[in-house]
Amino acid sequence: MTQASLAQAADPRKPWTDPVAEPFVRIEAVTKRFLDFTAVDAVSLDIYRSELFCLLGGSGSGKSTLLRMLAGFESPTSGRIIIDGQDMTDVPPYERPINMMFQSYALFPHMSVEQNVAYGLKQDGVPKAEIARRVAEMLDLVKMGQFVRRKPHQLSGGQRQRVALARSLVKRPKLLLLDEPLGALDKKLREETQFELMKIQQALGITFIVVTHDQEEAMTLSSRMGVMNHGRIVQVGEPHDLYEFPGNRFVAEFIGSVNLFEGTLVEDEPDHVRIDSPDAGCTLFVNHGISSAPAQMVEVAIRPEKIRLSRQHPDQTDNVASGVIDEIAYMGNLSVFQIRLKTGKMIRVTRPNLDRYDEMPLQPKEPVFCSWGSASGVVLSA
Amino acid sequence: MSGGDQTAAQAVPDPGVASRPRTGSVLTRLKHRLPLPRGLGQGMVSGIPLGWLLVFFLLPFGVVLKISLADTAIAMPPYTALLDWDGEAVATLQLNFGKYLFLLEDTLYLSAYAGSLKVAAVSTLFCLLIGYPMALFIARQPAERRPLWLALVILPFWTSLLLRVYAWIGLLQHNGVINNILINLGIIDQPLVMMQTDFAVYLGVVYTYLPFMVLPLYATLEKLDETLLEAAADLGSAPWKAFLTVTLPLSRPGMVAGSMLVFIPAVGEFVIPALMGGPDTLMIGRVLWDEFFNNRDWPMASAVAVVMMVVLVIPVMLLRNGQNKTAEHG
């Protein structure tokens, strides 16, 4: 009873906030070494049922190797992989209740769309009538119902992507792995498909693990994401948390763009810190405490959109830096300002273009004040 | 001054030195003087093989066809002319289909054709059964080790076929290497009869033509996308099932090409059945040889050759037609 009430207290859509929730996929201290290269380095990760989890990282970060170990194509050098309570570490790929959508789609070129989707069910010996029904159902879901007789080479990239998705979903896997699922699509199609993918995931309730190098894609798709670098998980969290509270410099710079100021800690209270930053030319005030030694060098990250620009000195003493506009890039929905601070540091500020006309637009070479609120900065640990 | 001398020497052109770089570019100069017609390169690309076919295949075949329609004669060459010119106005064309009719009447020829087709078909099957695993093995090796394995496959071609056939005879004959070893080991008392049997012919043909099966098979298997096998495994196929449903169907072009490369020359094979086969090994290559050299019946030998061509060309064309159709449908 206590467990049930505890579970109710947590947000049911966010099982990771619930301390007693059972993770669906447990990756326990998994390491993968190729000869002298460590591709995945002691990664531990819990993923919950019906999550859409994104593994985000650059090339060579180990995200694909981790996915291939989940699928069973690579076996870990050490560590365990547990899926739905069963140890899958040594189970061959064809016996895992997992399907994968390959980056290249890997559609069988000698089979029609229908045969491709039916392949997995046939291997399981599902009765013919049921195969036909489930294949038709799945092809309708991905809107490929009218192309059943086509061969893969007669389809466009977007259509192949749908067939690959249908083929990996038709067996109703417990877990679906997607390797750069939208990587081969052009930008417009990618945005449309993102939302479709999310809809399908919610409709079927299957747990998705998506590997991507595209931070925007990861932000849009995921319930939670894990940022990987050099074979390690650097930070795990909801997109909002990772963006607003990056744990370190790598995450701050990898997700979105960021201005970093170095400084010395001068005031360290539980509810705020004050940092003297010769970099910014002012005192930085951040309304959260950190655990560190006094007089330590720290970095403060401030997102470009959180900085206000003004001609007059704003009504605050902390978090104000003065500089000169170096360049303005007009992007339509927003403008990007490159500002050279008096200290010589270049920073980046974005401003939404709220009005069509600006009576007195900011001009290059104009001196401005850059200011931000005490809740805007994040102190990064090294 | 030496500086002044140098400039003077440079100013006076030395005819030998100056003309040297120009002789190297005769082709370039020729090209400038005679502008080559556009499309000539394209024409040469398709023209050279077409010309080759015309001179070395179609013309000789026409000659053979002509001889096959003549009658035997005691003359030089030993056949009659097709066109008879009476010296004034009348030319008579005489086509003798007698040799072809005789081919159908005498069961010797028909059973020789059947024998050749059987030997070729069975040998092709064995080449496929032996060559497929070899090709698959080589294709799955790390890329840097494949050339070595391929070299081993091609290595037998470095010695002449005749030498290799004699080597096999040395191995297989009555007091040959194999029989000696088996007797000395006490496995058999009497030497096994291996030479001059159908077994020896099959062995010889399979051994000789195996590389022709392995190479095209390797070429297709090496190109096979490995993620397709991963996809098959991911969808629940154990490795042997993935082989049957993915690797095997996708390697069909290689199997077809390899089988044709083995089957076609094996049908007309003469050396191996002549040297390793027994008196009852009836193959069309031997019949042709006998007609030509023993009976000096050139028209009969030509008719045998023409019919063999037709027997081979028709199934190959049907097969190609079928392949083109599947290619169109994807």
XYZ file of C-alpha atoms in Angstrom:
712
model
C 0.000 0.000 0.000
C 2.756 2.436 0.897
C 4.471 1.682 -2.348
C 1.289 2.363 -4.289
C 0.705 5.657 -2.545
C 4.310 6.639 -3.095
C 3.969 5.827 -6.759
C 0.881 7.974 -6.927
C 2.732 10.850 -5.398
C 5.214 10.796 -8.264
C 4.187 11.977 -11.716
C 3.028 8.811 -13.523
C 4.399 10.171 -16.784
C 7.814 10.534 -15.188
C 8.636 7.194 -13.587
C 12.254 8.260 -13.122
C 11.096 10.697 -10.452
C 9.613 7.778 -8.529
C 12.216 6.206 -6.238
C 10.502 2.796 -6.144
C 9.663 2.431 -9.845
C 11.306 -0.582 -11.496
C 13.424 0.367 -14.495
C 12.528 -1.523 -17.670
C 16.047 -1.518 -19.094
C 19.000 -1.687 -16.722
C 22.450 -1.121 -18.101
C 24.853 -2.046 -15.313
C 28.471 -0.900 -15.568
C 28.730 -1.924 -19.200
C 32.143 -1.578 -20.808
C 33.101 -2.412 -24.376
C 36.715 -2.514 -25.462
C 37.915 -3.029 -29.038
C 41.592 -4.025 -28.843
C 43.076 -0.993 -27.099
C 40.129 1.346 -27.658
C 37.392 1.694 -25.043
C 34.212 2.518 -26.934
C 31.873 2.350 -23.942
C 33.300 2.976 -20.507
C 31.443 1.678 -17.446
C 28.047 3.023 -18.436
C 25.154 2.533 -16.039
C 21.733 3.671 -17.091
C 18.120 2.966 -16.123
C 15.355 3.402 -18.669
C 11.695 3.092 -17.759
C 8.720 1.543 -19.528
C 7.201 3.602 -22.358
C 10.012 6.102 -22.288
C 11.392 7.715 -25.404
C 15.007 7.899 -24.392
C 17.584 9.629 -26.577
C 21.284 8.856 -26.476
C 22.918 12.031 -27.700
C 26.562 12.388 -28.601
C 29.053 13.203 -31.304
C 30.601 10.589 -33.555
C 32.824 8.221 -31.629
C 31.074 8.966 -28.350
C 30.052 5.321 -27.956
C 26.311 5.805 -28.392
C 26.017 3.455 -31.365
C 28.126 0.779 -29.694
C 25.866 0.968 -26.651
C 22.820 0.553 -28.897
C 24.412 -2.412 -30.681
C 25.046 -4.066 -27.324
C 21.384 -3.614 -26.439
C 20.441 -5.241 -29.750
C 22.925 -8.053 -29.163
C 25.238 -7.440 -32.136
C 28.119 -6.715 -29.786
C 28.666 -8.319 -26.429
C 29.926 -6.215 -23.543
C 33.495 -6.747 -22.340
C 32.068 -6.448 -18.826
C 28.813 -5.451 -17.173
C 25.232 -6.630 -17.563
C 22.179 -5.636 -19.588
C 18.818 -6.447 -18.028
C 15.600 -5.965 -19.943
C 12.233 -6.411 -18.261
C 13.839 -8.313 -15.410
C 15.722 -10.767 -17.640
C 19.485 -10.780 -18.043
C 20.036 -10.320 -21.791
C 23.815 -9.959 -21.722
C 24.501 -13.308 -23.399
C 21.252 -13.774 -25.334
C 21.785 -13.764 -29.125
C 20.030 -10.984 -31.069
C 17.476 -13.331 -32.670
C 16.176 -14.364 -29.251
C 15.820 -10.891 -27.760
C 12.365 -9.292 -27.498
C 13.907 -6.218 -29.090
C 13.812 -4.782 -32.563
C 15.992 -2.229 -34.175
C 15.534 0.329 -36.890
C 18.829 0.638 -38.707
C 20.358 3.902 -39.812
C 20.631 2.578 -43.376
C 17.154 1.004 -42.877
C 18.621 -2.374 -44.008
C 15.499 -3.270 -45.977
C 15.825 -6.583 -47.826
C 16.269 -5.526 -51.473
C 14.850 -8.773 -52.882
C 11.582 -8.508 -50.971
C 8.568 -6.273 -51.470
C 7.420 -3.822 -48.812
C 4.895 -6.383 -47.613
C 7.439 -9.219 -47.445
C 9.892 -7.001 -45.601
C 7.367 -6.186 -42.917
C 6.118 -9.785 -42.739
C 9.651 -11.217 -42.418
C 9.913 -11.055 -38.626
C 6.463 -12.566 -38.074
C 7.248 -15.396 -40.491
C 10.396 -16.264 -38.545
C 8.229 -16.634 -35.442
C 5.797 -18.933 -37.218
C 2.800 -16.646 -36.836
C -0.215 -18.007 -38.791
C -0.550 -16.614 -42.315
C -3.879 -14.867 -41.798
C -2.583 -13.094 -38.733
C 0.603 -12.056 -40.543
C -1.462 -10.503 -43.340
C -3.659 -8.655 -40.867
C -0.825 -7.317 -38.735
C 1.278 -6.299 -41.734
C -1.648 -4.391 -43.273
C -2.380 -2.758 -39.929
C 1.212 -1.654 -39.460
C 1.589 -0.382 -43.029
C -1.568 1.660 -42.561
C -0.174 3.105 -39.358
C 2.910 4.385 -41.200
C 0.768 5.417 -44.210
C 2.404 2.987 -46.611
C -0.754 0.950 -47.293
C -0.736 1.649 -51.033
C 2.871 0.594 -51.650
C 2.766 -3.022 -50.452
C 3.999 -4.549 -53.721
C 6.879 -2.129 -54.300
C 10.500 -3.121 -53.854
C 12.710 -0.935 -51.622
C 14.583 0.569 -54.586
C 11.288 1.909 -55.935
C 10.675 3.985 -52.797
C 11.851 7.429 -51.744
C 14.027 7.885 -48.668
C 11.064 8.914 -46.530
C 9.016 5.926 -47.667
C 11.871 3.529 -46.910
C 12.141 5.042 -43.468
C 8.440 4.275 -42.879
C 8.784 0.699 -44.089
C 11.783 0.199 -41.816
C 9.767 1.573 -38.912
C 6.816 -0.699 -39.717
C 9.116 -3.722 -39.991
C 10.668 -3.034 -36.607
C 7.316 -2.420 -34.911
C 5.232 -5.252 -36.353
C 6.574 -7.840 -33.890
C 5.428 -5.611 -31.030
C 8.848 -5.590 -29.405
C 9.242 -4.753 -25.745
C 11.918 -2.319 -26.725
C 12.600 -0.542 -29.999
C 16.089 0.718 -30.794
C 16.398 3.450 -33.403
C 19.792 4.326 -34.853
C 19.678 7.880 -36.251
C 16.102 7.247 -37.425
C 15.738 10.585 -39.189
C 19.347 11.079 -40.234
C 18.813 10.359 -43.932
C 15.779 12.645 -44.352
C 15.859 16.279 -45.415
C 15.111 18.979 -42.851
C 11.433 19.560 -43.635
C 10.571 15.860 -43.730
C 12.591 15.296 -40.586
C 10.516 17.771 -38.601
C 7.242 16.228 -39.761
C 8.480 12.718 -39.080
C 9.657 13.619 -35.578
C 6.123 14.327 -34.478
C 4.770 11.257 -36.221
C 7.363 9.112 -34.495
C 6.303 10.534 -31.129
C 2.641 9.917 -31.901
C 3.294 6.311 -32.894
C 5.384 5.762 -29.778
C 2.624 7.116 -27.548
C -0.076 5.130 -29.362
C 1.790 1.813 -29.034
C 3.365 2.473 -25.645
C 6.585 0.738 -26.682
C 9.818 1.861 -25.034
C 12.027 3.626 -27.589
C 15.755 4.190 -27.331
C 16.942 6.594 -30.014
C 20.548 7.273 -30.917
C 21.170 10.664 -32.476
C 23.877 13.249 -32.911
C 21.287 15.979 -33.524
C 20.602 17.835 -30.277
C 17.466 19.494 -31.656
C 16.052 16.105 -32.602
C 16.858 14.732 -29.161
C 15.241 17.757 -27.469
C 12.050 17.400 -29.500
C 11.651 13.638 -29.252
C 12.774 12.551 -25.881
C 11.182 12.124 -22.520
C 14.712 11.963 -21.160
C 18.075 12.030 -22.783
C 21.593 10.946 -21.955
C 24.527 12.913 -23.294
C 27.546 10.751 -24.128
C 31.163 11.731 -24.592
C 34.275 9.520 -24.844
C 32.277 6.395 -24.027
C 30.739 7.783 -20.859
C 27.328 9.142 -20.013
C 27.989 12.731 -19.043
C 24.511 13.702 -17.899
C 21.023 12.213 -17.930
C 17.843 14.209 -17.637
C 14.754 15.701 -19.210
C 15.500 18.008 -22.151
C 14.498 21.034 -20.083
C 16.844 20.094 -17.250
C 19.776 19.458 -19.550
C 19.283 22.767 -21.299
C 18.644 24.914 -18.255
C 20.875 23.103 -15.769
C 23.771 21.610 -17.682
C 26.008 19.779 -15.256
C 29.246 20.642 -16.957
C 30.853 22.557 -19.756
C 30.534 19.739 -22.317
C 26.766 19.471 -21.919
C 26.330 23.246 -21.842
C 28.213 23.623 -25.111
C 26.842 20.505 -26.824
C 23.196 21.385 -26.265
C 22.409 24.833 -27.631
C 24.935 27.639 -27.506
C 26.187 29.235 -24.349
C 28.299 32.114 -23.001
C 30.837 31.028 -20.411
C 32.356 33.409 -17.832
C 35.240 32.454 -15.591
C 35.441 33.884 -12.115
C 36.429 33.481 -8.499
C 33.944 32.559 -5.824
C 33.659 35.409 -3.333
C 30.420 34.575 -1.551
C 29.111 31.046 -1.096
C 25.809 30.792 0.725
C 23.297 27.906 0.613
C 20.814 30.026 -1.361
C 23.134 32.057 -3.590
C 26.682 32.592 -4.784
C 28.543 35.691 -5.833
C 31.369 35.403 -8.306
C 33.896 38.008 -9.196
C 34.439 37.701 -12.913
C 37.135 39.712 -14.646
C 35.924 37.924 -17.759
C 32.539 39.626 -17.665
C 33.749 42.799 -15.995
C 31.158 42.577 -13.223
C 30.037 40.509 -10.281
C 27.925 37.505 -11.163
C 25.057 36.667 -8.819
C 23.485 33.228 -9.117
C 20.532 32.272 -6.944
C 21.588 28.708 -6.233
C 24.214 27.415 -3.927
C 27.080 25.154 -4.896
C 29.340 22.929 -2.918
C 32.886 24.082 -3.352
C 35.856 25.522 -1.597
C 35.993 29.336 -1.231
C 38.105 31.314 -3.671
C 37.735 28.489 -6.176
C 37.740 29.258 -9.893
C 34.347 28.439 -11.399
C 32.541 28.905 -14.693
C 29.122 30.437 -15.126
C 27.059 29.545 -18.184
C 24.443 31.933 -19.534
C 22.298 31.122 -22.564
C 22.208 33.802 -25.301
C 18.427 34.243 -25.128
C 18.521 35.007 -21.393
C 20.577 38.154 -21.806
C 18.751 41.478 -22.221
C 20.213 44.353 -24.206
C 19.557 47.982 -23.274
C 20.901 51.449 -24.088
C 20.453 52.657 -20.494
C 22.177 51.057 -17.507
C 19.606 48.658 -16.054
C 18.459 48.960 -12.455
C 20.806 46.365 -11.013
C 24.413 46.208 -9.883
C 25.219 42.515 -10.393
C 24.979 40.709 -13.708
C 25.521 43.780 -15.859
C 28.254 43.898 -18.469
C 28.795 46.705 -20.903
C 30.071 46.333 -24.419
C 29.754 47.297 -28.050
C 27.694 45.570 -30.703
C 30.105 43.950 -33.120
C 27.740 42.292 -35.557
C 24.035 41.550 -35.970
C 22.728 38.523 -37.853
C 19.059 38.724 -38.817
C 17.516 35.225 -38.803
C 13.864 36.171 -39.333
C 12.302 34.932 -36.137
C 15.215 36.236 -34.090
C 18.367 38.271 -34.383
C 21.773 37.164 -33.153
C 24.039 39.840 -31.690
C 27.792 39.435 -31.343
C 28.859 41.775 -28.568
C 32.393 42.702 -27.593
C 32.481 43.357 -23.853
C 34.767 46.022 -22.400
C 36.926 43.193 -21.080
C 37.507 42.101 -24.670
C 35.380 38.941 -24.400
C 32.926 38.221 -27.223
C 29.465 37.076 -26.208
C 26.379 36.042 -28.098
C 22.893 37.371 -27.419
C 19.691 36.435 -29.234
C 16.570 38.542 -29.307
C 13.187 37.545 -30.716
C 11.951 39.916 -33.401
C 8.649 40.697 -31.731
C 7.646 43.584 -33.968
C 7.866 44.037 -37.688
C 9.372 47.488 -37.342
C 11.667 48.717 -34.656
C 11.587 52.517 -34.343
C 15.122 52.682 -32.996
C 16.856 49.420 -33.898
C 20.179 48.610 -32.305
C 22.987 49.221 -34.726
C 26.480 47.755 -35.030
C 29.158 49.756 -33.187
C 26.527 50.965 -30.694
C 27.431 50.654 -26.994
C 24.963 48.508 -25.025
C 24.444 47.053 -21.572
C 23.980 43.297 -21.289
C 22.109 42.155 -18.215
C 20.460 39.025 -16.902
C 18.524 37.840 -13.910
C 19.918 35.978 -10.953
C 18.130 32.783 -12.045
C 19.646 32.819 -15.538
C 23.184 31.724 -14.852
C 24.318 28.232 -14.006
C 27.540 27.542 -12.146
C 29.346 24.664 -13.794
C 31.554 22.239 -12.024
C 34.833 21.630 -13.822
C 81.552 38.045 -68.582
C 80.023 34.693 -67.877
C 76.586 36.245 -67.300
C 76.602 37.766 -70.766
C 77.640 34.437 -72.305
C 74.760 32.663 -70.654
C 72.134 35.014 -71.990
C 73.662 34.804 -75.417
C 73.556 30.993 -75.282
C 69.941 31.073 -74.264
C 69.040 33.441 -77.063
C 70.427 31.136 -79.747
C 68.106 28.133 -79.979
C 69.895 24.808 -79.965
C 67.945 22.805 -82.556
C 68.529 19.458 -80.811
C 67.322 20.618 -77.398
C 64.441 22.708 -78.653
C 62.852 19.993 -80.775
C 63.047 17.327 -78.074
C 60.017 18.336 -76.032
C 57.966 18.685 -79.198
C 58.608 15.121 -80.402
C 57.115 13.819 -77.156
C 53.774 15.378 -77.980
C 53.213 14.045 -81.476
C 49.853 12.680 -80.419
C 48.757 15.992 -78.948
C 49.837 17.852 -82.060
C 48.061 15.323 -84.258
C 44.933 15.822 -82.247
C 45.102 19.564 -82.743
C 45.668 19.264 -86.452
C 43.053 16.570 -87.037
C 40.122 17.370 -84.806
C 38.749 13.934 -83.942
C 35.006 13.614 -84.475
C 32.936 13.791 -81.322
C 31.669 10.484 -80.055
C 34.641 8.624 -81.492
C 35.664 7.474 -78.004
C 32.177 6.152 -77.377
C 32.144 4.437 -80.730
C 35.455 2.759 -79.971
C 34.258 1.560 -76.578
C 31.383 -0.385 -78.091
C 33.014 -0.906 -81.503
C 36.102 -2.792 -80.391
C 34.261 -5.611 -78.624
C 31.738 -5.757 -81.455
C 34.555 -6.003 -83.989
C 36.212 -8.682 -81.881
C 32.969 -10.678 -81.821
C 32.581 -10.296 -85.573
C 36.121 -11.351 -86.483
C 36.747 -14.041 -83.903
C 33.307 -15.461 -83.333
C 30.719 -14.706 -86.035
C 33.018 -15.189 -89.042
C 34.474 -18.521 -87.856
C 30.992 -19.648 -86.892
C 29.802 -18.757 -90.421
C 32.610 -20.867 -91.851
C 31.700 -23.808 -89.608
C 28.023 -23.422 -90.541
C 28.963 -23.387 -94.220
C 31.069 -26.539 -93.910
C 28.307 -28.308 -92.024
C 25.973 -27.783 -94.973
C 28.448 -29.240 -97.470
C 29.036 -32.893 -98.319
C 32.089 -34.953 -97.671
C 34.526 -35.195 -100.558
C 37.940 -36.634 -101.145
C 39.605 -33.357 -101.866
C 41.551 -30.480 -100.329
C 39.720 -29.312 -98.223
C 37.652 -32.468 -97.789
C 34.193 -31.083 -98.542
C 32.194 -29.885 -101.557
C 31.561 -26.259 -102.428
C 28.125 -24.859 -101.677
C 28.011 -22.567 -104.680
C 28.548 -24.134 -108.086
C 29.291 -21.812 -111.015
C 28.807 -23.370 -114.440
C 31.216 -20.893 -115.998
C 28.591 -19.041 -118.026
C 25.425 -17.859 -116.309
C 24.067 -20.303 -113.729
C 25.099 -20.567 -110.113
C 23.632 -23.468 -108.187
C 23.478 -23.438 -104.417
C 23.592 -26.864 -102.892
C 22.711 -27.198 -99.218
C 23.242 -30.615 -97.781
C 21.202 -31.221 -94.630
C 22.149 -34.859 -94.640
C 24.653 -34.481 -91.814
C 22.039 -32.926 -89.545
C 19.529 -35.654 -90.380
C 22.186 -38.261 -89.656
C 22.794 -36.621 -86.278
C 19.181 -37.339 -85.363
C 19.181 -40.871 -86.744
C 22.309 -42.199 -85.097
C 21.795 -42.612 -81.365
C 25.546 -42.285 -80.814
C 25.329 -38.529 -81.276
C 22.238 -38.058 -79.177
C 23.664 -40.050 -76.292
C 26.965 -38.167 -76.621
C 25.066 -34.877 -76.294
C 23.105 -36.261 -73.348
C 26.325 -37.542 -71.775
C 28.022 -34.164 -72.130
C 25.057 -32.305 -70.675
C 24.916 -34.751 -67.778
C 28.627 -34.468 -66.980
C 28.436 -30.681 -67.253
C 25.294 -30.440 -65.102
C 26.550 -32.740 -62.352
C 29.967 -31.034 -62.338
C 28.306 -27.617 -62.145
C 26.255 -28.783 -59.171
C 29.355 -30.045 -57.386
C 31.260 -26.859 -58.203
C 28.381 -24.902 -56.679
C 28.281 -27.082 -53.558
C 32.046 -26.851 -53.049
C 32.549 -23.318 -54.380
C 29.797 -21.612 -52.371
C 31.283 -22.300 -48.937
C 34.716 -21.348 -50.274
C 33.446 -18.031 -51.657
C 31.480 -17.326 -48.473
C 34.522 -18.099 -46.346
C 36.733 -15.745 -48.358
C 34.085 -12.991 -48.363
C 33.837 -13.168 -44.561
C 37.592 -12.893 -44.038
C 39.035 -9.556 -42.935
C 39.549 -7.364 -46.001
C 43.329 -7.506 -45.852
C 43.432 -11.302 -45.908
C 41.053 -11.819 -48.866
C 43.614 -11.233 -51.652
C 45.732 -14.106 -50.285
C 42.802 -16.536 -50.359
C 41.795 -15.387 -53.843
C 45.370 -15.873 -55.023
C 45.224 -19.457 -53.731
C 42.042 -20.030 -55.742
C 43.646 -18.691 -58.913
C 47.044 -20.326 -58.318
C 46.321 -23.551 -60.321
C 45.947 -21.440 -63.482
C 49.666 -20.703 -63.313
C 50.431 -24.167 -64.657
C 48.979 -25.611 -67.823
C 45.785 -27.619 -67.692
C 47.490 -30.565 -69.343
C 50.157 -30.722 -66.645
C 47.546 -30.638 -63.944
C 45.552 -33.399 -65.601
C 48.664 -35.557 -65.781
C 49.297 -34.809 -62.116
C 45.831 -36.158 -61.334
C 46.559 -39.235 -63.411
C 49.674 -39.746 -61.327
C 47.574 -39.547 -58.205
C 44.685 -41.720 -59.342
C 46.193 -44.429 -61.503
C 46.486 -48.126 -60.674
C 49.884 -47.833 -58.978
C 49.495 -44.136 -58.310
C 50.079 -42.146 -55.142
C 46.644 -42.654 -53.590
C 46.528 -46.403 -54.150
C 50.079 -46.833 -52.853
C 49.332 -44.921 -49.667
C 46.098 -46.793 -49.025
C 47.755 -50.177 -49.587
C 50.768 -49.338 -47.434
C 48.444 -48.191 -44.657
C 46.658 -51.509 -44.961
C 43.281 -49.936 -45.647
C 42.837 -51.807 -48.941
C 44.355 -54.993 -50.410
C 43.650 -54.377 -54.055
C 44.283 -51.050 -55.813
C 41.104 -49.033 -56.395
C 40.119 -48.476 -60.002
C 39.824 -44.708 -60.279
C 41.309 -43.818 -63.642
C 39.306 -44.307 -66.821
C 36.041 -44.009 -64.913
C 33.245 -41.435 -64.829
C 34.458 -40.579 -61.327
C 37.795 -39.439 -62.725
C 36.039 -37.295 -65.343
C 33.831 -35.593 -62.742
C 36.810 -35.062 -60.477
C 38.822 -33.543 -63.309
C 36.042 -31.245 -64.499
C 35.096 -30.048 -60.998
C 38.739 -29.480 -60.118
C 39.445 -27.566 -63.320
C 36.378 -25.329 -63.311
C 36.008 -24.645 -59.579
C 37.725 -21.208 -59.736
C 35.206 -20.089 -62.369
C 32.477 -20.766 -59.807
C 34.267 -19.277 -56.808
C 35.232 -15.943 -58.354
C 31.782 -14.636 -59.435
C 30.244 -16.013 -56.234
C 32.860 -14.218 -54.169
C 32.201 -11.002 -56.095
C 28.484 -11.086 -55.180
C 28.934 -12.257 -51.599
C 31.600 -9.669 -50.887
C 29.198 -6.886 -51.870
C 26.437 -8.186 -49.612
C 25.523 -5.589 -47.000
C 26.252 -7.086 -43.577
C 23.579 -4.994 -41.874
C 21.006 -7.038 -43.822
C 22.139 -10.104 -41.867
C 21.975 -8.096 -38.650
C 18.456 -7.008 -39.587
C 17.508 -10.640 -40.190
C 18.953 -11.656 -36.807
C 17.188 -8.736 -35.171
C 13.867 -9.895 -36.645
C 14.321 -13.365 -35.168
C 16.324 -15.352 -37.722
C 18.931 -17.740 -36.416
C 22.117 -17.585 -38.553
C 21.185 -20.561 -40.789
C 17.744 -19.076 -41.444
C 19.255 -15.702 -42.254
C 21.534 -17.489 -44.719
C 18.594 -19.169 -46.446
C 16.352 -16.103 -46.550
C 18.867 -13.318 -47.184
C 22.341 -14.449 -48.264
C 21.247 -17.207 -50.639
C 18.608 -15.261 -52.622
C 20.824 -12.189 -52.838
C 23.742 -14.232 -54.182
C 21.663 -15.642 -57.052
C 23.374 -13.507 -59.723
C 26.724 -14.947 -58.627
C 25.376 -18.487 -58.671
C 23.938 -18.013 -62.168
C 27.133 -16.439 -63.534
C 29.352 -19.089 -61.934
C 27.147 -21.932 -63.153
C 27.219 -20.643 -66.719
C 30.988 -20.205 -66.608
C 31.341 -23.827 -65.500
C 28.535 -25.459 -67.468
C 29.226 -24.025 -70.937
C 32.887 -24.978 -71.308
C 32.281 -28.269 -69.470
C 29.798 -29.372 -72.167
C 32.449 -29.084 -74.872
C 35.282 -30.399 -72.678
C 37.621 -32.700 -74.601
C 40.955 -33.019 -72.804
C 39.674 -34.308 -69.452
C 37.335 -37.039 -70.771
C 39.958 -38.052 -73.347
C 42.743 -38.449 -70.793
C 40.878 -39.440 -67.644
C 37.673 -40.998 -68.942
C 37.121 -44.594 -69.878
C 36.078 -46.017 -73.246
C 32.423 -45.744 -72.242
C 32.644 -42.073 -71.261
C 30.717 -40.625 -74.147
C 31.069 -36.877 -74.523
C 30.428 -34.692 -77.524
C 33.907 -33.189 -77.474
C 35.427 -36.622 -78.126
C 32.913 -37.372 -80.871
C 33.815 -34.103 -82.562
C 37.493 -34.937 -82.355
C 36.916 -38.386 -83.830
C 34.816 -37.048 -86.716
C 37.362 -34.405 -87.526
C 40.692 -36.188 -87.139
C 39.880 -39.900 -87.441
C 37.063 -39.903 -90.010
C 38.129 -36.690 -91.735
C 34.425 -35.926 -92.029
C 34.614 -32.137 -91.736
C 30.919 -31.509 -92.548
C 29.828 -34.014 -89.893
C 32.190 -32.484 -87.302
C 30.888 -29.019 -88.183
C 27.272 -30.127 -87.846
C 28.081 -31.589 -84.423
C 29.653 -28.274 -83.413
C 26.732 -26.178 -84.708
C 24.172 -28.278 -82.881
C 26.220 -28.030 -79.690
C 26.218 -24.232 -80.025
C 22.448 -24.173 -80.432
C 21.965 -26.534 -77.512
C 24.015 -24.163 -75.337
C 22.806 -20.825 -76.640
C 19.071 -21.429 -76.289
C 19.010 -22.105 -72.506
C 21.478 -19.273 -71.894
C 19.270 -16.842 -73.794
C 16.173 -18.021 -71.948
C 18.000 -17.580 -68.663
C 19.177 -14.078 -69.539
C 15.706 -13.144 -70.610
C 14.349 -14.319 -67.289
C 17.048 -12.405 -65.418
C 16.297 -9.190 -67.286
C 12.664 -9.569 -66.380
C 13.391 -10.011 -62.689
C 15.777 -7.057 -62.883
C 13.027 -4.886 -64.347
C 10.607 -5.909 -61.662
C 13.347 -5.263 -59.162
